[in-house]
PDB file of C-alpha atoms in Angstrom:
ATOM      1  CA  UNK A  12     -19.343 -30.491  53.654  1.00 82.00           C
ATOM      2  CA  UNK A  13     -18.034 -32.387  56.660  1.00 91.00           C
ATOM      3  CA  UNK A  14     -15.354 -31.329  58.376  1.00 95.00           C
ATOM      4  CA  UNK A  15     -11.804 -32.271  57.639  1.00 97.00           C
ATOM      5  CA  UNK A  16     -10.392 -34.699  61.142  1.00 98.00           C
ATOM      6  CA  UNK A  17      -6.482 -34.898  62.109  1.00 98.00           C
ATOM      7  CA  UNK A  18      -5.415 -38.211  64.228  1.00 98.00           C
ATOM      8  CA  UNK A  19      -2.486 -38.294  65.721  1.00 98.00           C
ATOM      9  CA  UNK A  20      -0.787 -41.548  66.500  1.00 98.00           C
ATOM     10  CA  UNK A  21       3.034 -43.222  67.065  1.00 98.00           C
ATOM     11  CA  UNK A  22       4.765 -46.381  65.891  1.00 98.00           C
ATOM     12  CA  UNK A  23       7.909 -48.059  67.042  1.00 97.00           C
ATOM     13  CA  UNK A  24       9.308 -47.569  62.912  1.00 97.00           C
ATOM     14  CA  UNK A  25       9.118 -46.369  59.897  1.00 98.00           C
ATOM     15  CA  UNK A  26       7.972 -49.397  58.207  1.00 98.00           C
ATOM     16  CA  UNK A  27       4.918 -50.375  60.335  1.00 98.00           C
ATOM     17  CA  UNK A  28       3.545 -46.760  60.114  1.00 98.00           C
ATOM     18  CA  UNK A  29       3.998 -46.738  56.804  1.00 98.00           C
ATOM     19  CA  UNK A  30       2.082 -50.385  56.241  1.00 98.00           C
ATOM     20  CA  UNK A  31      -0.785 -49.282  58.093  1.00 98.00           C
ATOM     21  CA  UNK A  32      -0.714 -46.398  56.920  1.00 98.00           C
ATOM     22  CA  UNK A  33      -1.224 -47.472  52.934  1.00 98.00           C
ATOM     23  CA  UNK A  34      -3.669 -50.172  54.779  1.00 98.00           C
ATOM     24  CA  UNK A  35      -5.725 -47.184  55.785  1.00 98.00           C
ATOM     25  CA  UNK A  36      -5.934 -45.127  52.816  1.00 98.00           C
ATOM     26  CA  UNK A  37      -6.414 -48.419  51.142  1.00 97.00           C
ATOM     27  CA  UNK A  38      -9.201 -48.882  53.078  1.00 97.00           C
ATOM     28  CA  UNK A  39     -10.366 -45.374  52.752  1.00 98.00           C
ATOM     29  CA  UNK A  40     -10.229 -44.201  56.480  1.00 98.00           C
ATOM     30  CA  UNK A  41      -7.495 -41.871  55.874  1.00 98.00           C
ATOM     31  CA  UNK A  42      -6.855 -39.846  52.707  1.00 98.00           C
ATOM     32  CA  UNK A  43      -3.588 -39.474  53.393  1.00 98.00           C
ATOM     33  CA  UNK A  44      -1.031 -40.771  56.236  1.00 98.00           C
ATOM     34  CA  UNK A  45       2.074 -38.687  57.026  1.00 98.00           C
ATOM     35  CA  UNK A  46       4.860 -39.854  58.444  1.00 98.00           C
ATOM     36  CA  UNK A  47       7.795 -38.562  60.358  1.00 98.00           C
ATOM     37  CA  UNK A  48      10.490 -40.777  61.645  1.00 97.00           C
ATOM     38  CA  UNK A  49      12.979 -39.578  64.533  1.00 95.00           C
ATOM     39  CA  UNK A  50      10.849 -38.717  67.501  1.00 96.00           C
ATOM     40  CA  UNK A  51      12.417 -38.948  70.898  1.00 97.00           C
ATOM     41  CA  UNK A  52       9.625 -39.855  73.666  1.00 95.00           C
ATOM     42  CA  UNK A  53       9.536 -39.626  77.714  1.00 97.00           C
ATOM     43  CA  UNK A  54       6.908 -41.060  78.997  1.00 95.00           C
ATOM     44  CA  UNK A  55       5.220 -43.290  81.671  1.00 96.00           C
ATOM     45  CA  UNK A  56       4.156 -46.314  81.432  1.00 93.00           C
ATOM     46  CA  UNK A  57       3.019 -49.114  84.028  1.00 95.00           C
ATOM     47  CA  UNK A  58       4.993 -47.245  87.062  1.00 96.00           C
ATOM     48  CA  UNK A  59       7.728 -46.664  85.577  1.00 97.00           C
ATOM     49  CA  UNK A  60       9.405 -43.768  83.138  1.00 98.00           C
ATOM     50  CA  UNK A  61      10.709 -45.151  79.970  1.00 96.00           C
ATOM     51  CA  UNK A  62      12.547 -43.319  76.856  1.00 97.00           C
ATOM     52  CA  UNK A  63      12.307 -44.330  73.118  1.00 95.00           C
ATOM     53  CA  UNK A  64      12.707 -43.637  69.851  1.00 96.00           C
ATOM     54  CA  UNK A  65       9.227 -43.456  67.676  1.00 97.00           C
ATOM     55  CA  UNK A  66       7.665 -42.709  64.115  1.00 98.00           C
ATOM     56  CA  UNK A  67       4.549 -39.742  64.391  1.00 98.00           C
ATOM     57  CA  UNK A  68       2.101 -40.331  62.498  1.00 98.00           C
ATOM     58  CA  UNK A  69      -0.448 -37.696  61.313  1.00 98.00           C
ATOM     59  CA  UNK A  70      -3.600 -39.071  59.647  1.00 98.00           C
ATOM     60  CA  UNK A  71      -6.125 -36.915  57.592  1.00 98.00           C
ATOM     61  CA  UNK A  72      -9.744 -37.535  56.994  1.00 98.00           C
ATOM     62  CA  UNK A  73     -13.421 -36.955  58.455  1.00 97.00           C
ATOM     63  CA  UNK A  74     -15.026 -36.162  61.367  1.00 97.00           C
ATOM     64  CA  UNK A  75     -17.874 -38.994  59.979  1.00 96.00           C
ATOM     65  CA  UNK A  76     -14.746 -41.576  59.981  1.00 97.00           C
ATOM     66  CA  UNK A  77     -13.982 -41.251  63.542  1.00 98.00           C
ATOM     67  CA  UNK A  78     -15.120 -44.241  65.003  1.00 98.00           C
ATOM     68  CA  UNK A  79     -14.198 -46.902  62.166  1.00 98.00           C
ATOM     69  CA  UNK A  80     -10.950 -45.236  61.629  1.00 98.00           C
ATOM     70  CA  UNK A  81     -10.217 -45.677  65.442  1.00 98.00           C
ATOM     71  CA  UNK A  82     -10.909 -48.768  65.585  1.00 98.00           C
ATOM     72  CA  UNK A  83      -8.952 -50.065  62.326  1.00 98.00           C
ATOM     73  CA  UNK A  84      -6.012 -47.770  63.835  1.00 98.00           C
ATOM     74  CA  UNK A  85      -6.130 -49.864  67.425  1.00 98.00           C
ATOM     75  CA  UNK A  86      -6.814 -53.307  65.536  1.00 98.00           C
ATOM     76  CA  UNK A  87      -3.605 -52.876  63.691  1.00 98.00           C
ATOM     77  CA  UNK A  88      -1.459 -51.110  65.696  1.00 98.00           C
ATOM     78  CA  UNK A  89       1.547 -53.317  67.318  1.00 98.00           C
ATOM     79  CA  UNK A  90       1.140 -51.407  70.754  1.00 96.00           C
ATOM     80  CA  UNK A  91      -0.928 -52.289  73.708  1.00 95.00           C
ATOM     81  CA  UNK A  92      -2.048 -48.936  74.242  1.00 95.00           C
ATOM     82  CA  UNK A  93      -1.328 -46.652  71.206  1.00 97.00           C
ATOM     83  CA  UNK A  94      -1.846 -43.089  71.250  1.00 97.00           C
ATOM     84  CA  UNK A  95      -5.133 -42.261  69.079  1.00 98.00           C
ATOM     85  CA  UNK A  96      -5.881 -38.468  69.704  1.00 98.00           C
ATOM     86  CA  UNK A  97      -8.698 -36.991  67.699  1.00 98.00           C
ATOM     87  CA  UNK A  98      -7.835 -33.178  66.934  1.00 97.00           C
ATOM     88  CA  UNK A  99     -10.512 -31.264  65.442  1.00 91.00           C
ATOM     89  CA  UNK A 100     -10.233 -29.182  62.202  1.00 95.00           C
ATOM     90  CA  UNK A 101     -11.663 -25.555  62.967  1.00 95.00           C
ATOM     91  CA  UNK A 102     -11.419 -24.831  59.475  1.00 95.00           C
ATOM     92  CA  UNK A 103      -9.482 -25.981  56.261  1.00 96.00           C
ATOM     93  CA  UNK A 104      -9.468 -24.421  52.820  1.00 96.00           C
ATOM     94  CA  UNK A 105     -12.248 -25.593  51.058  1.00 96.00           C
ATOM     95  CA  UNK A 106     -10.262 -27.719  48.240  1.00 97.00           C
ATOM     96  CA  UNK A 107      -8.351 -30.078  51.051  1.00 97.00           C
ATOM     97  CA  UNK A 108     -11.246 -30.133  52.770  1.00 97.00           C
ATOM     98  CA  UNK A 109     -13.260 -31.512  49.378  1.00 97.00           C
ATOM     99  CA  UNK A 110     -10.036 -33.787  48.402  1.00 97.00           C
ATOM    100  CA  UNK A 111     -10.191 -35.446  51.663  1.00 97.00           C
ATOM    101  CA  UNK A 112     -13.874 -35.784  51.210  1.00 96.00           C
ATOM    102  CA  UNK A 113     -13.389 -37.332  47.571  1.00 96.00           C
ATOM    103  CA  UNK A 114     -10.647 -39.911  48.680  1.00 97.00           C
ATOM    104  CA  UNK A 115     -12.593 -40.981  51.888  1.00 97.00           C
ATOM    105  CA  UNK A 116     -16.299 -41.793  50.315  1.00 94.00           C
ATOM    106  CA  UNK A 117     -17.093 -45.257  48.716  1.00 90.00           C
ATOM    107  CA  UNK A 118     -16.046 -45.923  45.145  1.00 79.00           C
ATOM    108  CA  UNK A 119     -16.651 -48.620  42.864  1.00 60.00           C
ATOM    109  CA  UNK A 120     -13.418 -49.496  41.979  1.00 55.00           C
ATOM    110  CA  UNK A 121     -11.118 -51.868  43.960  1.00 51.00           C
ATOM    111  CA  UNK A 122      -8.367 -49.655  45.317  1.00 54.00           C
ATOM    112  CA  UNK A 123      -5.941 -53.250  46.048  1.00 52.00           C
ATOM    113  CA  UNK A 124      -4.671 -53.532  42.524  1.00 53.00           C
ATOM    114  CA  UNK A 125      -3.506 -49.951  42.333  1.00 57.00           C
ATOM    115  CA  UNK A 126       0.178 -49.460  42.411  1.00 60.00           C
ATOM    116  CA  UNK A 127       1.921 -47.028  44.640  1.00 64.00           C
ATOM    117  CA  UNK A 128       3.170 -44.033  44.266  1.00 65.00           C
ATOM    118  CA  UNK A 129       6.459 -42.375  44.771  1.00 67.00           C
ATOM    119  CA  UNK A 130       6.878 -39.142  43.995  1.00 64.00           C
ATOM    120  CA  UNK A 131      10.021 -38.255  46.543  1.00 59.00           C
ATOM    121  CA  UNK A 132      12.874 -38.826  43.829  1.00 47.00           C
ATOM    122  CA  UNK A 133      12.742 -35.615  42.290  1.00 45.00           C
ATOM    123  CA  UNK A 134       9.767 -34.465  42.413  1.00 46.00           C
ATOM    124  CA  UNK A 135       8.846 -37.356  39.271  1.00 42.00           C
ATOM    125  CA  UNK A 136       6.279 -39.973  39.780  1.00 40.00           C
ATOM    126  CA  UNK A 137       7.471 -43.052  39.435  1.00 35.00           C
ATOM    127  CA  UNK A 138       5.395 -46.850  40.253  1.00 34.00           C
ATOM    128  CA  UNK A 139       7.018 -48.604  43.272  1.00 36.00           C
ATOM    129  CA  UNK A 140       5.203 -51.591  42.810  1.00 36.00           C
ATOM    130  CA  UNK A 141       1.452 -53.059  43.361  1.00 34.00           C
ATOM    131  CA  UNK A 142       0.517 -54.874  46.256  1.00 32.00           C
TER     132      UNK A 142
END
């Protein structure tokens, strides 16, 4: 089986990580996008050293995905230079690894008319909406 992939990227907020996120697993390049709000950042940038406030996102697929999922990542991403680190899975149990394998291969079925998820009021799924 191939081996799971992390990517590690930033946005400036909450919502545009999240909307290219769902693009991406949409699009199956990711099977899932996490997303955690709140960083503070130092950091350089054309000569001089800036602070901010970003969103970290952590992406999980395939190894196999690399390339296209890079490149969907930098086509859609609002920054100039975004932050697309590659970090290797050593090993991963074997049921995430074949869940991420399952939601990132080809299906038949159009994934755009499926509603979304959200299962973070109490633990209950409920339908936000389809897009």
């Amino acid at each position: 089986m191939e081996r799971p992939l992390l990517v590690y990227t930033t946005f400036p907020d909450v919502t545009v990580a999240l909307d290219i996120g769902e693009a991406l697993v949409r699009a199956r390049l990711a099977a899932c996008v996490n997303v955690i709000p709140g960083m503070q950042s130092v950091f350089a940038w054309k000569g001089a050293i800036e602070r901010g406030t970003e969103v970290v996102a952590i992406l999980k697929s395939r190894e196999g995905l690399a390339d296209a999922l890079a490149a969907e990542l930098k086509r859609r991403h609002p920054y100039e230079t975004p932050i697309i680190l590659h970090l290797p899975v050593k090993d991963a149990d074997p049921d995430t690894a074949a869940w991420i394998s399952a939601e990132t291969s080809p299906v038949r079925n159009c994934l755009t008319k499926l509603p979304v998820t959200d299962r973070s009021r109490s633990g209950e799924d409920s339908v936000a909406g389809a897009l």
